[in-house]
Backbone as XML, in Angstrom:
<?xml version="1.0"?>
<chain id="A" units="angstrom">
  <residue number="1" name="ASP">
    <atom name="N" x="1.651" y="-10.421" z="25.528"/>
    <atom name="CA" x="3.007" y="-9.932" z="25.389"/>
    <atom name="C" x="3.972" y="-10.972" z="25.951"/>
  </residue>
  <residue number="2" name="PRO">
    <atom name="N" x="4.994" y="-11.331" z="25.189"/>
    <atom name="CA" x="5.940" y="-12.321" z="25.712"/>
    <atom name="C" x="6.752" y="-11.751" z="26.870"/>
  </residue>
  <residue number="3" name="THR">
    <atom name="N" x="7.106" y="-12.619" z="27.803"/>
    <atom name="CA" x="7.923" y="-12.207" z="28.948"/>
    <atom name="C" x="9.307" y="-12.830" z="28.917"/>
  </residue>
  <residue number="4" name="THR">
    <atom name="N" x="9.547" y="-13.760" z="27.968"/>
    <atom name="CA" x="10.850" y="-14.405" z="27.853"/>
    <atom name="C" x="11.264" y="-14.503" z="26.390"/>
  </residue>
  <residue number="5" name="TYR">
    <atom name="N" x="12.592" y="-14.607" z="26.195"/>
    <atom name="CA" x="13.120" y="-14.919" z="24.871"/>
    <atom name="C" x="12.803" y="-16.375" z="24.562"/>
  </residue>
  <residue number="6" name="VAL">
    <atom name="N" x="13.034" y="-16.794" z="23.323"/>
    <atom name="CA" x="12.812" y="-18.183" z="22.916"/>
    <atom name="C" x="13.639" y="-19.128" z="23.781"/>
  </residue>
  <residue number="7" name="ASN">
    <atom name="N" x="14.838" y="-18.719" z="24.186"/>
    <atom name="CA" x="15.708" y="-19.575" z="24.999"/>
    <atom name="C" x="15.323" y="-19.584" z="26.478"/>
  </residue>
  <residue number="8" name="GLY">
    <atom name="N" x="14.287" y="-18.828" z="26.864"/>
    <atom name="CA" x="13.827" y="-18.820" z="28.247"/>
    <atom name="C" x="14.340" y="-17.673" z="29.091"/>
  </residue>
  <residue number="9" name="ASP">
    <atom name="N" x="15.332" y="-16.926" z="28.609"/>
    <atom name="CA" x="15.838" y="-15.779" z="29.361"/>
    <atom name="C" x="14.738" y="-14.724" z="29.497"/>
  </residue>
  <residue number="10" name="PRO">
    <atom name="N" x="14.701" y="-14.020" z="30.624"/>
    <atom name="CA" x="13.661" y="-13.005" z="30.801"/>
    <atom name="C" x="13.806" y="-11.852" z="29.808"/>
  </residue>
  <residue number="11" name="LEU">
    <atom name="N" x="12.681" y="-11.411" z="29.302"/>
    <atom name="CA" x="12.646" y="-10.302" z="28.352"/>
    <atom name="C" x="12.309" y="-9.037" z="29.131"/>
  </residue>
  <residue number="12" name="THR">
    <atom name="N" x="13.338" y="-8.441" z="29.739"/>
    <atom name="CA" x="13.125" y="-7.243" z="30.548"/>
    <atom name="C" x="14.074" y="-6.118" z="30.182"/>
  </residue>
  <residue number="13" name="ASN">
    <atom name="N" x="15.159" y="-6.453" z="29.530"/>
    <atom name="CA" x="16.183" y="-5.457" z="29.247"/>
    <atom name="C" x="16.055" y="-4.968" z="27.802"/>
  </residue>
  <residue number="14" name="PHE">
    <atom name="N" x="15.046" y="-4.132" z="27.558"/>
    <atom name="CA" x="14.866" y="-3.573" z="26.224"/>
    <atom name="C" x="14.319" y="-2.160" z="26.339"/>
  </residue>
  <residue number="15" name="THR">
    <atom name="N" x="14.397" y="-1.444" z="25.253"/>
    <atom name="CA" x="13.803" y="-0.110" z="25.166"/>
    <atom name="C" x="12.853" y="-0.089" z="23.976"/>
  </residue>
  <residue number="16" name="ILE">
    <atom name="N" x="11.997" y="0.892" z="23.957"/>
    <atom name="CA" x="11.133" y="1.143" z="22.812"/>
    <atom name="C" x="11.709" y="2.352" z="22.089"/>
  </residue>
  <residue number="17" name="GLU">
    <atom name="N" x="12.004" y="2.182" z="20.807"/>
    <atom name="CA" x="12.581" y="3.243" z="19.982"/>
    <atom name="C" x="11.474" y="3.833" z="19.121"/>
  </residue>
  <residue number="18" name="ILE">
    <atom name="N" x="11.333" y="5.147" z="19.162"/>
    <atom name="CA" x="10.263" y="5.840" z="18.444"/>
    <atom name="C" x="10.888" y="6.737" z="17.381"/>
  </residue>
  <residue number="19" name="TYR">
    <atom name="N" x="10.473" y="6.515" z="16.142"/>
    <atom name="CA" x="10.955" y="7.302" z="15.008"/>
    <atom name="C" x="9.801" y="8.105" z="14.428"/>
  </residue>
  <residue number="20" name="ARG">
    <atom name="N" x="10.063" y="9.359" z="14.105"/>
    <atom name="CA" x="9.095" y="10.213" z="13.409"/>
    <atom name="C" x="9.715" y="10.608" z="12.079"/>
  </residue>
  <residue number="21" name="ASP">
    <atom name="N" x="9.030" y="10.297" z="11.001"/>
    <atom name="CA" x="9.507" y="10.631" z="9.654"/>
    <atom name="C" x="10.951" y="10.187" z="9.442"/>
  </residue>
  <residue number="22" name="GLY">
    <atom name="N" x="11.292" y="8.999" z="9.947"/>
    <atom name="CA" x="12.606" y="8.406" z="9.731"/>
    <atom name="C" x="13.686" y="8.791" z="10.714"/>
  </residue>
  <residue number="23" name="ALA">
    <atom name="N" x="13.411" y="9.715" z="11.620"/>
    <atom name="CA" x="14.415" y="10.153" z="12.600"/>
    <atom name="C" x="14.016" y="9.687" z="13.996"/>
  </residue>
  <residue number="24" name="ASN">
    <atom name="N" x="14.983" y="9.145" z="14.738"/>
    <atom name="CA" x="14.713" y="8.711" z="16.103"/>
    <atom name="C" x="14.419" y="9.927" z="16.969"/>
  </residue>
  <residue number="25" name="VAL">
    <atom name="N" x="13.232" y="9.937" z="17.587"/>
    <atom name="CA" x="12.848" y="11.074" z="18.429"/>
    <atom name="C" x="12.790" y="10.721" z="19.904"/>
  </residue>
  <residue number="26" name="ALA">
    <atom name="N" x="12.773" y="9.420" z="20.226"/>
    <atom name="CA" x="12.700" y="9.057" z="21.643"/>
    <atom name="C" x="13.056" y="7.595" z="21.846"/>
  </residue>
  <residue number="27" name="SER">
    <atom name="N" x="13.574" y="7.315" z="23.031"/>
    <atom name="CA" x="13.762" y="5.961" z="23.542"/>
    <atom name="C" x="13.096" y="5.937" z="24.901"/>
  </residue>
  <residue number="28" name="VAL">
    <atom name="N" x="12.218" y="4.977" z="25.112"/>
    <atom name="CA" x="11.544" y="4.866" z="26.403"/>
    <atom name="C" x="11.781" y="3.475" z="26.970"/>
  </residue>
  <residue number="29" name="ALA">
    <atom name="N" x="11.731" y="3.366" z="28.278"/>
    <atom name="CA" x="12.024" y="2.117" z="28.970"/>
    <atom name="C" x="10.945" y="1.070" z="28.738"/>
  </residue>
  <residue number="30" name="SER">
    <atom name="N" x="11.345" y="-0.189" z="28.853"/>
    <atom name="CA" x="10.364" y="-1.271" z="28.792"/>
    <atom name="C" x="9.311" y="-1.031" z="29.863"/>
  </residue>
  <residue number="31" name="GLY">
    <atom name="N" x="8.098" y="-1.400" z="29.578"/>
    <atom name="CA" x="6.989" y="-1.152" z="30.490"/>
    <atom name="C" x="6.244" y="0.131" z="30.175"/>
  </residue>
  <residue number="32" name="THR">
    <atom name="N" x="6.881" y="1.054" z="29.448"/>
    <atom name="CA" x="6.219" y="2.284" z="29.019"/>
    <atom name="C" x="5.362" y="1.959" z="27.806"/>
  </residue>
  <residue number="33" name="GLU">
    <atom name="N" x="4.103" y="2.352" z="27.829"/>
    <atom name="CA" x="3.204" y="1.992" z="26.730"/>
    <atom name="C" x="2.545" y="3.186" z="26.065"/>
  </residue>
  <residue number="34" name="THR">
    <atom name="N" x="2.976" y="4.405" z="26.402"/>
    <atom name="CA" x="2.471" y="5.599" z="25.723"/>
    <atom name="C" x="3.615" y="6.588" z="25.560"/>
  </residue>
  <residue number="35" name="TYR">
    <atom name="N" x="3.454" y="7.470" z="24.585"/>
    <atom name="CA" x="4.441" y="8.518" z="24.345"/>
    <atom name="C" x="3.711" y="9.699" z="23.724"/>
  </residue>
  <residue number="36" name="SER">
    <atom name="N" x="3.988" y="10.900" z="24.181"/>
    <atom name="CA" x="3.427" y="12.122" z="23.600"/>
    <atom name="C" x="4.546" y="12.881" z="22.908"/>
  </residue>
  <residue number="37" name="ASP">
    <atom name="N" x="4.348" y="13.186" z="21.639"/>
    <atom name="CA" x="5.345" y="13.890" z="20.838"/>
    <atom name="C" x="4.886" y="15.326" z="20.655"/>
  </residue>
  <residue number="38" name="GLY">
    <atom name="N" x="5.565" y="16.268" z="21.244"/>
    <atom name="CA" x="5.164" y="17.673" z="21.194"/>
    <atom name="C" x="5.907" y="18.459" z="20.132"/>
  </residue>
  <residue number="39" name="GLY">
    <atom name="N" x="5.521" y="19.719" z="19.986"/>
    <atom name="CA" x="6.191" y="20.622" z="19.069"/>
    <atom name="C" x="5.882" y="20.374" z="17.606"/>
  </residue>
  <residue number="40" name="LEU">
    <atom name="N" x="4.747" y="19.754" z="17.321"/>
    <atom name="CA" x="4.377" y="19.454" z="15.941"/>
    <atom name="C" x="3.683" y="20.648" z="15.298"/>
  </residue>
  <residue number="41" name="THR">
    <atom name="N" x="3.577" y="20.619" z="13.978"/>
    <atom name="CA" x="2.917" y="21.675" z="13.222"/>
    <atom name="C" x="1.489" y="21.261" z="12.913"/>
  </residue>
  <residue number="42" name="ASP">
    <atom name="N" x="0.526" y="22.091" z="13.292"/>
    <atom name="CA" x="-0.888" y="21.798" z="13.069"/>
    <atom name="C" x="-1.154" y="21.539" z="11.588"/>
  </residue>
  <residue number="43" name="GLY">
    <atom name="N" x="-1.882" y="20.467" z="11.305"/>
    <atom name="CA" x="-2.237" y="20.122" z="9.936"/>
    <atom name="C" x="-1.190" y="19.313" z="9.195"/>
  </residue>
  <residue number="44" name="GLN">
    <atom name="N" x="-0.014" y="19.147" z="9.773"/>
    <atom name="CA" x="1.072" y="18.381" z="9.149"/>
    <atom name="C" x="0.892" y="16.900" z="9.452"/>
  </residue>
  <residue number="45" name="MET">
    <atom name="N" x="1.081" y="16.040" z="8.436"/>
    <atom name="CA" x="1.015" y="14.602" z="8.667"/>
    <atom name="C" x="2.394" y="14.093" z="9.077"/>
  </residue>
  <residue number="46" name="TYR">
    <atom name="N" x="2.411" y="13.218" z="10.067"/>
    <atom name="CA" x="3.642" y="12.626" z="10.560"/>
    <atom name="C" x="3.535" y="11.111" z="10.486"/>
  </residue>
  <residue number="47" name="GLN">
    <atom name="N" x="4.652" y="10.465" z="10.135"/>
    <atom name="CA" x="4.746" y="9.008" z="10.068"/>
    <atom name="C" x="5.594" y="8.540" z="11.246"/>
  </residue>
  <residue number="48" name="TYR">
    <atom name="N" x="5.051" y="7.651" z="12.055"/>
    <atom name="CA" x="5.766" y="7.102" z="13.204"/>
    <atom name="C" x="6.032" y="5.619" z="12.987"/>
  </residue>
  <residue number="49" name="THR">
    <atom name="N" x="7.224" y="5.189" z="13.406"/>
    <atom name="CA" x="7.566" y="3.774" z="13.431"/>
    <atom name="C" x="8.118" y="3.486" z="14.819"/>
  </residue>
  <residue number="50" name="VAL">
    <atom name="N" x="7.626" y="2.419" z="15.429"/>
    <atom name="CA" x="8.026" y="2.053" z="16.787"/>
    <atom name="C" x="8.659" y="0.664" z="16.750"/>
  </residue>
  <residue number="51" name="TYR">
    <atom name="N" x="9.820" y="0.540" z="17.406"/>
    <atom name="CA" x="10.565" y="-0.712" z="17.474"/>
    <atom name="C" x="10.856" y="-1.051" z="18.934"/>
  </residue>
  <residue number="52" name="ALA">
    <atom name="N" x="11.076" y="-2.333" z="19.211"/>
    <atom name="CA" x="11.676" y="-2.756" z="20.476"/>
    <atom name="C" x="13.153" y="-3.025" z="20.188"/>
  </residue>
  <residue number="53" name="LYS">
    <atom name="N" x="14.033" y="-2.571" z="21.091"/>
    <atom name="CA" x="15.475" y="-2.782" z="20.932"/>
    <atom name="C" x="16.007" y="-3.451" z="22.185"/>
  </residue>
  <residue number="54" name="ASP">
    <atom name="N" x="16.666" y="-4.600" z="22.011"/>
    <atom name="CA" x="17.175" y="-5.322" z="23.177"/>
    <atom name="C" x="18.579" y="-4.853" z="23.544"/>
  </residue>
  <residue number="55" name="SER">
    <atom name="N" x="19.140" y="-5.468" z="24.578"/>
    <atom name="CA" x="20.453" y="-5.059" z="25.082"/>
    <atom name="C" x="21.580" y="-5.346" z="24.091"/>
  </residue>
  <residue number="56" name="ASN">
    <atom name="N" x="21.315" y="-6.164" z="23.072"/>
    <atom name="CA" x="22.299" y="-6.432" z="22.020"/>
    <atom name="C" x="22.134" y="-5.485" z="20.830"/>
  </residue>
  <residue number="57" name="ASP">
    <atom name="N" x="21.298" y="-4.456" z="20.989"/>
    <atom name="CA" x="20.982" y="-3.488" z="19.930"/>
    <atom name="C" x="20.252" y="-4.100" z="18.744"/>
  </residue>
  <residue number="58" name="SER">
    <atom name="N" x="19.606" y="-5.244" z="18.954"/>
    <atom name="CA" x="18.787" y="-5.857" z="17.907"/>
    <atom name="C" x="17.421" y="-5.194" z="17.917"/>
  </residue>
  <residue number="59" name="LEU">
    <atom name="N" x="16.953" y="-4.792" z="16.733"/>
    <atom name="CA" x="15.644" y="-4.146" z="16.613"/>
    <atom name="C" x="14.602" y="-5.145" z="16.131"/>
  </residue>
  <residue number="60" name="SER">
    <atom name="N" x="13.420" y="-5.033" z="16.700"/>
    <atom name="CA" x="12.286" y="-5.813" z="16.214"/>
    <atom name="C" x="11.838" y="-5.263" z="14.868"/>
  </residue>
  <residue number="61" name="SER">
    <atom name="N" x="10.873" y="-5.912" z="14.272"/>
    <atom name="CA" x="10.192" y="-5.318" z="13.124"/>
    <atom name="C" x="9.483" y="-4.068" z="13.615"/>
  </residue>
  <residue number="62" name="GLY">
    <atom name="N" x="9.369" y="-3.086" z="12.762"/>
    <atom name="CA" x="8.698" y="-1.848" z="13.140"/>
    <atom name="C" x="7.200" y="-1.929" z="12.947"/>
  </residue>
  <residue number="63" name="VAL">
    <atom name="N" x="6.493" y="-1.141" z="13.727"/>
    <atom name="CA" x="5.047" y="-0.974" z="13.592"/>
    <atom name="C" x="4.820" y="0.485" z="13.219"/>
  </residue>
  <residue number="64" name="ASP">
    <atom name="N" x="4.059" y="0.724" z="12.139"/>
    <atom name="CA" x="3.882" y="2.073" z="11.600"/>
    <atom name="C" x="2.487" y="2.623" z="11.862"/>
  </residue>
  <residue number="65" name="VAL">
    <atom name="N" x="2.434" y="3.931" z="12.017"/>
    <atom name="CA" x="1.159" y="4.649" z="12.082"/>
    <atom name="C" x="1.401" y="6.071" z="11.577"/>
  </residue>
  <residue number="66" name="SER">
    <atom name="N" x="0.414" y="6.619" z="10.895"/>
    <atom name="CA" x="0.475" y="8.012" z="10.447"/>
    <atom name="C" x="-0.603" y="8.798" z="11.165"/>
  </residue>
  <residue number="67" name="ALA">
    <atom name="N" x="-0.313" y="10.056" z="11.442"/>
    <atom name="CA" x="-1.304" y="10.907" z="12.108"/>
    <atom name="C" x="-1.075" y="12.354" z="11.706"/>
  </residue>
  <residue number="68" name="TYR">
    <atom name="N" x="-2.167" y="13.101" z="11.598"/>
    <atom name="CA" x="-2.098" y="14.538" z="11.371"/>
    <atom name="C" x="-2.094" y="15.237" z="12.723"/>
  </residue>
  <residue number="69" name="ALA">
    <atom name="N" x="-1.170" y="16.171" z="12.920"/>
    <atom name="CA" x="-1.197" y="16.991" z="14.131"/>
    <atom name="C" x="-2.448" y="17.859" z="14.078"/>
  </residue>
  <residue number="70" name="GLY">
    <atom name="N" x="-3.253" y="17.795" z="15.103"/>
    <atom name="CA" x="-4.488" y="18.570" z="15.144"/>
    <atom name="C" x="-5.616" y="17.962" z="14.345"/>
  </residue>
  <residue number="71" name="GLY">
    <atom name="N" x="-5.380" y="16.820" z="13.738"/>
    <atom name="CA" x="-6.408" y="16.161" z="12.932"/>
    <atom name="C" x="-6.246" y="16.470" z="11.456"/>
  </residue>
  <residue number="72" name="SER">
    <atom name="N" x="-6.822" y="15.632" z="10.647"/>
    <atom name="CA" x="-6.727" y="15.781" z="9.197"/>
    <atom name="C" x="-7.319" y="17.106" z="8.737"/>
  </residue>
  <residue number="73" name="PRO">
    <atom name="N" x="-6.694" y="17.750" z="7.757"/>
    <atom name="CA" x="-7.262" y="18.982" z="7.211"/>
    <atom name="C" x="-8.350" y="18.721" z="6.163"/>
  </residue>
  <residue number="74" name="VAL">
    <atom name="N" x="-8.624" y="17.448" z="5.902"/>
    <atom name="CA" x="-9.568" y="17.070" z="4.848"/>
    <atom name="C" x="-10.863" y="16.556" z="5.471"/>
  </residue>
  <residue number="75" name="PRO">
    <atom name="N" x="-12.005" y="17.117" z="5.106"/>
    <atom name="CA" x="-13.263" y="16.612" z="5.665"/>
    <atom name="C" x="-13.602" y="15.228" z="5.122"/>
  </residue>
  <residue number="76" name="ALA">
    <atom name="N" x="-14.363" y="14.488" z="5.899"/>
    <atom name="CA" x="-14.891" y="13.209" z="5.430"/>
    <atom name="C" x="-15.885" y="13.476" z="4.305"/>
  </residue>
  <residue number="77" name="ALA">
    <atom name="N" x="-16.195" y="12.452" z="3.551"/>
    <atom name="CA" x="-17.153" y="12.589" z="2.447"/>
    <atom name="C" x="-18.571" y="12.748" z="2.993"/>
  </residue>
  <residue number="78" name="PRO">
    <atom name="N" x="-19.443" y="13.413" z="2.230"/>
    <atom name="CA" x="-20.858" y="13.443" z="2.616"/>
    <atom name="C" x="-21.384" y="12.007" z="2.720"/>
  </residue>
  <residue number="79" name="GLU">
    <atom name="N" x="-22.409" y="11.827" z="3.525"/>
    <atom name="CA" x="-22.963" y="10.489" z="3.760"/>
    <atom name="C" x="-24.407" y="10.425" z="3.289"/>
  </residue>
  <residue number="80" name="ASN">
    <atom name="N" x="-24.895" y="9.202" z="3.174"/>
    <atom name="CA" x="-26.313" y="8.930" z="2.889"/>
    <atom name="C" x="-26.804" y="9.610" z="1.612"/>
  </residue>
  <residue number="81" name="LEU">
    <atom name="N" x="-25.996" y="9.576" z="0.579"/>
    <atom name="CA" x="-26.394" y="10.176" z="-0.689"/>
    <atom name="C" x="-27.529" y="9.370" z="-1.309"/>
  </residue>
  <residue number="82" name="SER">
    <atom name="N" x="-28.543" y="10.077" z="-1.742"/>
    <atom name="CA" x="-29.636" y="9.438" z="-2.483"/>
    <atom name="C" x="-30.063" y="10.374" z="-3.597"/>
  </residue>
  <residue number="83" name="GLY">
    <atom name="N" x="-30.719" y="9.818" z="-4.565"/>
    <atom name="CA" x="-31.142" y="10.641" z="-5.680"/>
    <atom name="C" x="-32.376" y="10.083" z="-6.352"/>
  </residue>
  <residue number="84" name="SER">
    <atom name="N" x="-33.077" y="10.968" z="-7.012"/>
    <atom name="CA" x="-34.227" y="10.586" z="-7.828"/>
    <atom name="C" x="-34.265" y="11.534" z="-9.013"/>
  </residue>
  <residue number="85" name="ALA">
    <atom name="N" x="-34.973" y="11.137" z="-10.036"/>
    <atom name="CA" x="-35.007" y="11.971" z="-11.232"/>
    <atom name="C" x="-36.377" y="11.922" z="-11.888"/>
  </residue>
  <residue number="86" name="THR">
    <atom name="N" x="-36.695" y="13.016" z="-12.527"/>
    <atom name="CA" x="-37.858" y="13.082" z="-13.410"/>
    <atom name="C" x="-37.294" y="13.241" z="-14.818"/>
  </residue>
  <residue number="87" name="THR">
    <atom name="N" x="-38.129" y="13.494" z="-15.770"/>
    <atom name="CA" x="-37.631" y="13.659" z="-17.137"/>
    <atom name="C" x="-36.839" y="14.936" z="-17.321"/>
  </residue>
  <residue number="88" name="THR">
    <atom name="N" x="-36.985" y="15.897" z="-16.410"/>
    <atom name="CA" x="-36.296" y="17.185" z="-16.586"/>
    <atom name="C" x="-35.458" y="17.621" z="-15.390"/>
  </residue>
  <residue number="89" name="GLU">
    <atom name="N" x="-35.382" y="16.795" z="-14.338"/>
    <atom name="CA" x="-34.717" y="17.266" z="-13.126"/>
    <atom name="C" x="-34.184" y="16.095" z="-12.315"/>
  </residue>
  <residue number="90" name="ALA">
    <atom name="N" x="-33.040" y="16.296" z="-11.674"/>
    <atom name="CA" x="-32.494" y="15.330" z="-10.719"/>
    <atom name="C" x="-32.522" y="15.961" z="-9.337"/>
  </residue>
  <residue number="91" name="GLN">
    <atom name="N" x="-32.947" y="15.210" z="-8.355"/>
    <atom name="CA" x="-32.993" y="15.676" z="-6.963"/>
    <atom name="C" x="-32.014" y="14.829" z="-6.156"/>
  </residue>
  <residue number="92" name="LEU">
    <atom name="N" x="-31.021" y="15.468" z="-5.532"/>
    <atom name="CA" x="-30.032" y="14.782" z="-4.704"/>
    <atom name="C" x="-30.188" y="15.222" z="-3.264"/>
  </residue>
  <residue number="93" name="SER">
    <atom name="N" x="-29.923" y="14.311" z="-2.341"/>
    <atom name="CA" x="-29.893" y="14.672" z="-0.920"/>
    <atom name="C" x="-28.777" y="13.885" z="-0.244"/>
  </residue>
  <residue number="94" name="TRP">
    <atom name="N" x="-28.233" y="14.449" z="0.836"/>
    <atom name="CA" x="-27.136" y="13.836" z="1.569"/>
    <atom name="C" x="-27.081" y="14.407" z="2.965"/>
  </residue>
  <residue number="95" name="SER">
    <atom name="N" x="-26.240" y="13.783" z="3.800"/>
    <atom name="CA" x="-25.941" y="14.295" z="5.143"/>
    <atom name="C" x="-24.541" y="14.887" z="5.107"/>
  </residue>
  <residue number="96" name="ASP">
    <atom name="N" x="-24.387" y="16.069" z="5.684"/>
    <atom name="CA" x="-23.065" y="16.687" z="5.757"/>
    <atom name="C" x="-22.142" y="15.842" z="6.627"/>
  </residue>
  <residue number="97" name="PRO">
    <atom name="N" x="-20.838" y="15.842" z="6.330"/>
    <atom name="CA" x="-19.906" y="15.114" z="7.192"/>
    <atom name="C" x="-19.834" y="15.773" z="8.569"/>
  </residue>
  <residue number="98" name="SER">
    <atom name="N" x="-19.612" y="14.962" z="9.573"/>
    <atom name="CA" x="-19.485" y="15.494" z="10.930"/>
    <atom name="C" x="-18.045" y="15.433" z="11.435"/>
  </residue>
  <residue number="99" name="THR">
    <atom name="N" x="-17.168" y="14.801" z="10.641"/>
    <atom name="CA" x="-15.772" y="14.654" z="11.055"/>
    <atom name="C" x="-14.838" y="14.907" z="9.876"/>
  </residue>
  <residue number="100" name="GLN">
    <atom name="N" x="-13.565" y="15.016" z="10.193"/>
    <atom name="CA" x="-12.526" y="15.034" z="9.167"/>
    <atom name="C" x="-12.320" y="13.596" z="8.679"/>
  </residue>
  <residue number="101" name="SER">
    <atom name="N" x="-11.516" y="13.412" z="7.639"/>
    <atom name="CA" x="-11.315" y="12.086" z="7.054"/>
    <atom name="C" x="-10.673" y="11.094" z="8.023"/>
  </residue>
  <residue number="102" name="ASP">
    <atom name="N" x="-9.984" y="11.572" z="9.048"/>
    <atom name="CA" x="-9.378" y="10.672" z="10.032"/>
    <atom name="C" x="-10.237" y="10.493" z="11.281"/>
  </residue>
  <residue number="103" name="GLY">
    <atom name="N" x="-11.467" y="11.009" z="11.259"/>
    <atom name="CA" x="-12.372" y="10.849" z="12.394"/>
    <atom name="C" x="-12.300" y="11.956" z="13.425"/>
  </residue>
  <residue number="104" name="THR">
    <atom name="N" x="-11.367" y="12.887" z="13.277"/>
    <atom name="CA" x="-11.299" y="14.001" z="14.223"/>
    <atom name="C" x="-12.424" y="14.990" z="13.925"/>
  </residue>
  <residue number="105" name="PRO">
    <atom name="N" x="-12.841" y="15.780" z="14.911"/>
    <atom name="CA" x="-13.955" y="16.717" z="14.690"/>
    <atom name="C" x="-13.636" y="17.750" z="13.619"/>
  </residue>
  <residue number="106" name="LEU">
    <atom name="N" x="-14.674" y="18.201" z="12.924"/>
    <atom name="CA" x="-14.512" y="19.270" z="11.931"/>
    <atom name="C" x="-14.137" y="20.564" z="12.621"/>
  </residue>
</chain>
């Protein structure tokens, strides 16, 4: 993480701006590296964009992430699919998914 501007001035006077679905939901002080966003709807997907904003109100490029509140409502695909066939029958086998599509527990 840089500690100075290109001109050598210390990079200490900035905030982190947090947007959810295009609306600013929080500003946190420099040095803060986590944020918890409450009051979400279970199963709803949210898009977050995080920016750094300096004392001149200049915004950095945004960094995006999407997340489902409570985890994705969609299960992951079955795994380890295999199959064999005879002249009159196909036999398939697989492992059931153990997580949702985003890795959260079923």
